[in-house]
GROMACS .gro file of C-alpha atoms in nm:
model
  278
    1MET     CA    1   1.665   0.435   3.951
    2GLY     CA    2   1.738   0.245   3.627
    3TRP     CA    3   1.359   0.174   3.593
    4VAL     CA    4   1.277   0.546   3.561
    5ARG     CA    5   1.416   0.582   3.209
    6PRO     CA    6   1.204   0.317   3.045
    7LEU     CA    7   0.900   0.429   3.243
    8PHE     CA    8   0.922   0.783   3.109
    9ALA     CA    9   1.075   0.728   2.773
   10PRO     CA   10   0.762   0.647   2.572
   11PRO     CA   11   0.567   0.961   2.705
   12ALA     CA   12   0.873   1.174   2.635
   13ARG     CA   13   0.905   1.043   2.275
   14HIS     CA   14   0.534   1.112   2.226
   15LEU     CA   15   0.567   1.473   2.340
   16ILE     CA   16   0.872   1.532   2.128
   17ARG     CA   17   0.711   1.399   1.818
   18LEU     CA   18   0.393   1.602   1.882
   19ALA     CA   19   0.611   1.908   1.900
   20THR     CA   20   0.848   1.834   1.605
   21ASP     CA   21   0.666   1.607   1.359
   22PRO     CA   22   0.355   1.748   1.176
   23ALA     CA   23   0.268   1.418   1.027
   24TYR     CA   24   0.261   1.250   1.367
   25ARG     CA   25   0.065   1.541   1.515
   26ALA     CA   26  -0.192   1.511   1.222
   27TRP     CA   27  -0.221   1.136   1.279
   28ARG     CA   28  -0.287   1.168   1.654
   29ASP     CA   29  -0.551   1.434   1.577
   30LEU     CA   30  -0.714   1.199   1.316
   31GLU     CA   31  -0.720   0.921   1.585
   32ARG     CA   32  -0.922   1.152   1.813
   33GLN     CA   33  -1.164   1.257   1.531
   34LEU     CA   34  -1.219   0.908   1.412
   35ALA     CA   35  -1.204   0.709   1.746
   36ARG     CA   36  -1.576   0.630   1.741
   37ALA     CA   37  -1.632   0.617   1.367
   38PRO     CA   38  -1.807   0.291   1.269
   39ARG     CA   39  -1.630   0.067   1.013
   40ARG     CA   40  -1.715   0.148   0.648
   41SER     CA   41  -1.887   0.476   0.706
   42SER     CA   42  -1.770   0.756   0.481
   43ARG     CA   43  -1.668   1.105   0.591
   44VAL     CA   44  -1.427   1.383   0.490
   45VAL     CA   45  -1.138   1.493   0.705
   46ARG     CA   46  -0.853   1.733   0.677
   47ALA     CA   47  -0.481   1.653   0.744
   48LEU     CA   48  -0.161   1.803   0.645
   49GLY     CA   49  -0.341   2.057   0.432
   50MET     CA   50  -0.524   1.785   0.243
   51SER     CA   51  -0.903   1.720   0.214
   52LEU     CA   52  -0.946   1.343   0.228
   53GLU     CA   53  -1.253   1.132   0.184
   54VAL     CA   54  -1.236   0.843   0.417
   55PRO     CA   55  -1.459   0.538   0.342
   56ASP     CA   56  -1.327   0.333   0.636
   57ALA     CA   57  -1.170   0.492   0.940
   58ALA     CA   58  -0.972   0.193   1.071
   59SER     CA   59  -0.790   0.114   0.745
   60PHE     CA   60  -0.739   0.478   0.686
   61LEU     CA   61  -0.565   0.542   1.018
   62GLY     CA   62  -0.329   0.247   0.963
   63SER     CA   63  -0.245   0.349   0.614
   64PHE     CA   64  -0.198   0.719   0.706
   65HIS     CA   65   0.052   0.621   0.985
   66GLU     CA   66   0.254   0.393   0.758
   67ILE     CA   67   0.267   0.628   0.464
   68PHE     CA   68   0.300   0.978   0.626
   69VAL     CA   69   0.429   0.908   0.974
   70GLU     CA   70   0.655   0.618   0.911
   71GLN     CA   71   0.724   0.723   0.551
   72THR     CA   72   0.739   0.364   0.427
   73LEU     CA   73   0.738   0.472   0.057
   74ALA     CA   74   0.987   0.761   0.076
   75PHE     CA   75   1.275   0.756  -0.160
   76PRO     CA   76   1.539   1.022  -0.252
   77PRO     CA   77   1.524   1.239  -0.570
   78TRP     CA   78   1.790   1.187  -0.845
   79GLY     CA   79   1.763   1.495  -1.058
   80THR     CA   80   1.489   1.407  -1.309
   81PRO     CA   81   1.119   1.353  -1.239
   82PRO     CA   82   1.052   0.996  -1.129
   83ARG     CA   83   0.810   0.779  -1.312
   84ILE     CA   84   0.596   0.600  -1.056
   85LEU     CA   85   0.366   0.303  -1.099
   86ASP     CA   86   0.125   0.262  -0.799
   87LEU     CA   87  -0.052  -0.075  -0.809
   88GLY     CA   88  -0.331  -0.098  -0.559
   89ALA     CA   89  -0.363   0.280  -0.493
   90ASN     CA   90  -0.673   0.239  -0.275
   91ILE     CA   91  -0.799   0.594  -0.172
   92GLY     CA   92  -0.481   0.773  -0.289
   93LEU     CA   93  -0.272   0.824   0.017
   94SER     CA   94   0.033   0.669  -0.151
   95VAL     CA   95  -0.016   0.890  -0.466
   96LEU     CA   96  -0.051   1.204  -0.245
   97ALA     CA   97   0.264   1.109  -0.047
   98PHE     CA   98   0.460   1.073  -0.367
   99LEU     CA   99   0.337   1.406  -0.496
  100ARG     CA  100   0.431   1.577  -0.170
  101GLN     CA  101   0.787   1.441  -0.196
  102HIS     CA  102   0.816   1.469  -0.577
  103PRO     CA  103   0.579   1.718  -0.715
  104ASP     CA  104   0.693   1.672  -1.078
  105ALA     CA  105   0.665   1.292  -1.065
  106VAL     CA  106   0.477   1.120  -1.351
  107ILE     CA  107   0.235   0.877  -1.183
  108THR     CA  108   0.012   0.606  -1.303
  109ALA     CA  109  -0.212   0.460  -1.035
  110LEU     CA  110  -0.440   0.153  -1.059
  111GLU     CA  111  -0.731   0.059  -0.831
  112PRO     CA  112  -0.970  -0.224  -0.932
  113ASP     CA  113  -1.253  -0.168  -0.689
  114PRO     CA  114  -1.496   0.086  -0.860
  115VAL     CA  115  -1.624   0.222  -0.535
  116VAL     CA  116  -1.272   0.279  -0.392
  117ALA     CA  117  -1.157   0.419  -0.732
  118ARG     CA  118  -1.411   0.688  -0.713
  119VAL     CA  119  -1.268   0.791  -0.368
  120LEU     CA  120  -0.918   0.768  -0.519
  121GLU     CA  121  -1.009   1.010  -0.800
  122ARG     CA  122  -1.181   1.259  -0.561
  123ASN     CA  123  -0.883   1.256  -0.316
  124VAL     CA  124  -0.615   1.288  -0.586
  125ARG     CA  125  -0.792   1.560  -0.793
  126GLU     CA  126  -0.903   1.759  -0.485
  127ASN     CA  127  -0.553   1.779  -0.367
  128GLY     CA  128  -0.364   1.892  -0.678
  129GLY     CA  129  -0.300   1.566  -0.860
  130ARG     CA  130  -0.454   1.672  -1.193
  131ARG     CA  131  -0.178   1.512  -1.406
  132VAL     CA  132  -0.189   1.170  -1.235
  133GLN     CA  133  -0.313   0.892  -1.464
  134LEU     CA  134  -0.581   0.699  -1.271
  135LEU     CA  135  -0.700   0.356  -1.402
  136ASN     CA  136  -0.991   0.164  -1.254
  137ARG     CA  137  -0.833  -0.163  -1.336
  138ALA     CA  138  -0.652  -0.444  -1.176
  139ALA     CA  139  -0.287  -0.537  -1.245
  140TRP     CA  140  -0.243  -0.896  -1.376
  141SER     CA  141  -0.031  -1.109  -1.609
  142SER     CA  142  -0.277  -1.062  -1.893
  143SER     CA  143  -0.564  -0.849  -1.997
  144GLY     CA  144  -0.929  -0.947  -1.947
  145ALA     CA  145  -1.205  -0.977  -1.688
  146LEU     CA  146  -1.137  -1.118  -1.349
  147ARG     CA  147  -1.346  -1.184  -1.040
  148PHE     CA  148  -1.293  -0.946  -0.755
  149GLU     CA  149  -1.420  -0.944  -0.391
  150SER     CA  150  -1.472  -0.598  -0.248
  151ASP     CA  151  -1.468  -0.530   0.125
  152GLY     CA  152  -1.526  -0.158   0.115
  153ALA     CA  153  -1.193  -0.068   0.268
  154ASP     CA  154  -0.834  -0.174   0.186
  155GLY     CA  155  -0.873  -0.552   0.170
  156GLY     CA  156  -1.053  -0.603  -0.161
  157HIS     CA  157  -0.877  -0.874  -0.368
  158LEU     CA  158  -0.881  -1.081  -0.685
  159LEU     CA  159  -1.010  -1.429  -0.627
  160PRO     CA  160  -0.779  -1.723  -0.688
  161THR     CA  161  -0.766  -1.820  -1.051
  162ALA     CA  162  -0.933  -2.160  -0.990
  163THR     CA  163  -1.243  -1.988  -0.839
  164PHE     CA  164  -1.299  -1.717  -1.110
  165GLU     CA  165  -1.564  -1.907  -1.288
  166ALA     CA  166  -1.688  -2.113  -0.986
  167THR     CA  167  -1.760  -1.820  -0.758
  168PRO     CA  168  -2.109  -1.671  -0.807
  169HIS     CA  169  -2.172  -1.301  -0.814
  170GLY     CA  170  -2.288  -1.158  -0.493
  171ALA     CA  171  -2.315  -0.830  -0.305
  172ASN     CA  172  -1.935  -0.809  -0.274
  173VAL     CA  173  -1.819  -1.008  -0.576
  174ILE     CA  174  -1.789  -0.828  -0.909
  175ASP     CA  175  -1.610  -0.857  -1.245
  176VAL     CA  176  -1.321  -0.608  -1.294
  177ASP     CA  177  -1.105  -0.531  -1.595
  178ALA     CA  178  -0.737  -0.639  -1.570
  179VAL     CA  179  -0.440  -0.491  -1.756
  180ASP     CA  180  -0.137  -0.685  -1.861
  181ILE     CA  181   0.138  -0.548  -1.631
  182ALA     CA  182   0.411  -0.622  -1.894
  183THR     CA  183   0.214  -0.425  -2.160
  184LEU     CA  184   0.145  -0.134  -1.926
  185PHE     CA  185   0.516  -0.119  -1.831
  186ASP     CA  186   0.630  -0.134  -2.198
  187GLU     CA  187   0.403   0.170  -2.277
  188GLY     CA  188   0.631   0.382  -2.050
  189ALA     CA  189   0.901   0.229  -1.826
  190TYR     CA  190   0.881   0.319  -1.455
  191ASP     CA  191   1.156   0.398  -1.204
  192VAL     CA  192   0.955   0.327  -0.896
  193ILE     CA  193   0.682   0.052  -0.844
  194LYS     CA  194   0.465   0.028  -0.541
  195MET     CA  195   0.258  -0.298  -0.525
  196ASP     CA  196  -0.003  -0.354  -0.258
  197ILE     CA  197  -0.248  -0.586  -0.437
  198GLU     CA  198  -0.365  -0.830  -0.165
  199GLY     CA  199  -0.199  -1.155  -0.281
  200ALA     CA  200  -0.202  -1.085  -0.660
  201GLU     CA  201   0.173  -0.985  -0.625
  202ALA     CA  202   0.269  -1.354  -0.658
  203VAL     CA  203   0.141  -1.336  -1.025
  204VAL     CA  204   0.210  -0.978  -1.113
  205LEU     CA  205   0.572  -0.936  -1.002
  206PRO     CA  206   0.718  -1.235  -1.183
  207ALA     CA  207   0.526  -1.124  -1.500
  208LEU     CA  208   0.749  -0.824  -1.516
  209GLY     CA  209   1.055  -1.043  -1.574
  210GLU     CA  210   1.354  -0.857  -1.720
  211ARG     CA  211   1.162  -0.532  -1.696
  212LEU     CA  212   1.256  -0.519  -1.328
  213ARG     CA  213   1.612  -0.431  -1.431
  214ARG     CA  214   1.489  -0.086  -1.524
  215VAL     CA  215   1.347  -0.019  -1.180
  216ARG     CA  216   1.532   0.175  -0.915
  217TYR     CA  217   1.298   0.120  -0.621
  218LEU     CA  218   1.041  -0.145  -0.579
  219PHE     CA  219   0.800  -0.182  -0.286
  220VAL     CA  220   0.578  -0.494  -0.251
  221GLU     CA  221   0.354  -0.586   0.038
  222TYR     CA  222   0.352  -0.962   0.068
  223HIS     CA  223   0.042  -1.135   0.191
  224GLY     CA  224   0.089  -1.478   0.331
  225ALA     CA  225  -0.244  -1.639   0.343
  226THR     CA  226  -0.336  -1.876   0.631
  227GLY     CA  227  -0.338  -2.245   0.517
  228ARG     CA  228  -0.179  -2.177   0.177
  229PRO     CA  229   0.167  -2.238   0.054
  230SER     CA  230   0.414  -1.948   0.081
  231THR     CA  231   0.479  -1.753  -0.237
  232LEU     CA  232   0.762  -1.552  -0.091
  233ALA     CA  233   1.025  -1.704  -0.311
  234THR     CA  234   0.829  -1.605  -0.630
  235LEU     CA  235   0.876  -1.241  -0.527
  236ILE     CA  236   1.228  -1.241  -0.392
  237ALA     CA  237   1.385  -1.444  -0.668
  238PRO     CA  238   1.297  -1.217  -0.955
  239MET     CA  239   1.391  -0.911  -0.751
  240GLU     CA  240   1.741  -1.048  -0.688
  241ALA     CA  241   1.768  -1.181  -1.042
  242ALA     CA  242   1.709  -0.822  -1.164
  243GLY     CA  243   1.999  -0.693  -0.946
  244LEU     CA  244   1.786  -0.546  -0.674
  245THR     CA  245   1.903  -0.559  -0.314
  246VAL     CA  246   1.611  -0.695  -0.107
  247HIS     CA  247   1.517  -0.573   0.241
  248VAL     CA  248   1.241  -0.741   0.441
  249HIS     CA  249   1.043  -0.563   0.706
  250THR     CA  250   0.784  -0.752   0.912
  251VAL     CA  251   0.438  -0.598   0.954
  252ARG     CA  252   0.250  -0.901   1.089
  253ALA     CA  253   0.378  -1.249   1.173
  254ARG     CA  254   0.289  -1.535   1.403
  255ALA     CA  255   0.471  -1.514   1.737
  256HIS     CA  256   0.517  -1.889   1.754
  257PRO     CA  257   0.517  -2.029   1.408
  258PHE     CA  258   0.600  -2.388   1.528
  259ARG     CA  259   0.282  -2.410   1.726
  260PRO     CA  260  -0.052  -2.517   1.567
  261GLN     CA  261  -0.244  -2.233   1.401
  262SER     CA  262  -0.538  -2.150   1.612
  263SER     CA  263  -0.634  -1.800   1.469
  264THR     CA  264  -0.905  -1.746   1.218
  265GLU     CA  265  -0.707  -1.460   1.081
  266PRO     CA  266  -0.698  -1.495   0.693
  267LEU     CA  267  -0.348  -1.356   0.669
  268GLU     CA  268  -0.092  -1.504   0.898
  269GLN     CA  269   0.200  -1.300   0.765
  270ILE     CA  270   0.244  -0.950   0.609
  271LEU     CA  271   0.585  -0.834   0.499
  272HIS     CA  272   0.710  -0.521   0.333
  273LEU     CA  273   0.965  -0.612   0.068
  274TYR     CA  274   1.194  -0.337  -0.058
  275GLY     CA  275   1.398  -0.379  -0.376
  276VAL     CA  276   1.680  -0.112  -0.412
  277ARG     CA  277   1.913  -0.072  -0.700
  278ARG     CA  278   2.259   0.018  -0.564
   0.00000   0.00000   0.00000
């Protein structure tokens, strides 16, 4: 009867979580509500006592599960209000999770996509985040205008430097204002940095340099683009040089990296990098 346990274990875990975990229960309810929602169609939903505008159901459900159910951004308090820098805040789920865990936190959140930034402001202000500083700007290694490709969900990204001038404006390509990350950090040091900026992390993180020594917790989503050289070392090296212990969690990776790449997926690898000051 050894086969009985694995057969019934997943349903049992599901029922236990439904009974004991409000975030898991909310996520499953959202799955039912949004099961037939078309991509990039806006609506308002309620979850965990929050009113949330959702511009894209699929990306929202994935982010909600990561942030609220799996608690990928959770960190312990240490007695004083944390100062948090959220780079790539999207529609505000990360900001709201920080506020639920640390109501007195001082938060600055950046989102370059103007359409998404409007949703970010609505969601944060509607749910009590009146003191959060929201900036409709991109994080970069210098200030100025950059070319940005919007996707109407969570995949908007800065275009590679070499194509900034060569890429024509189109329906999804716009100019956005960038802020020098070092200057922003110097205006008020941060204890916690969350960085989910769709490939720009390879430029932004090294630009912080020695400032990383003042950070307690650092979260970076690494995006390994198909057909491009890896930039993983440019992220891990400065983290370790700053005295952070690095943990790597795999979100997406090729099952057989030695085999020829056959997928048209633009990202062949997504990793969550955690830097912890011990």
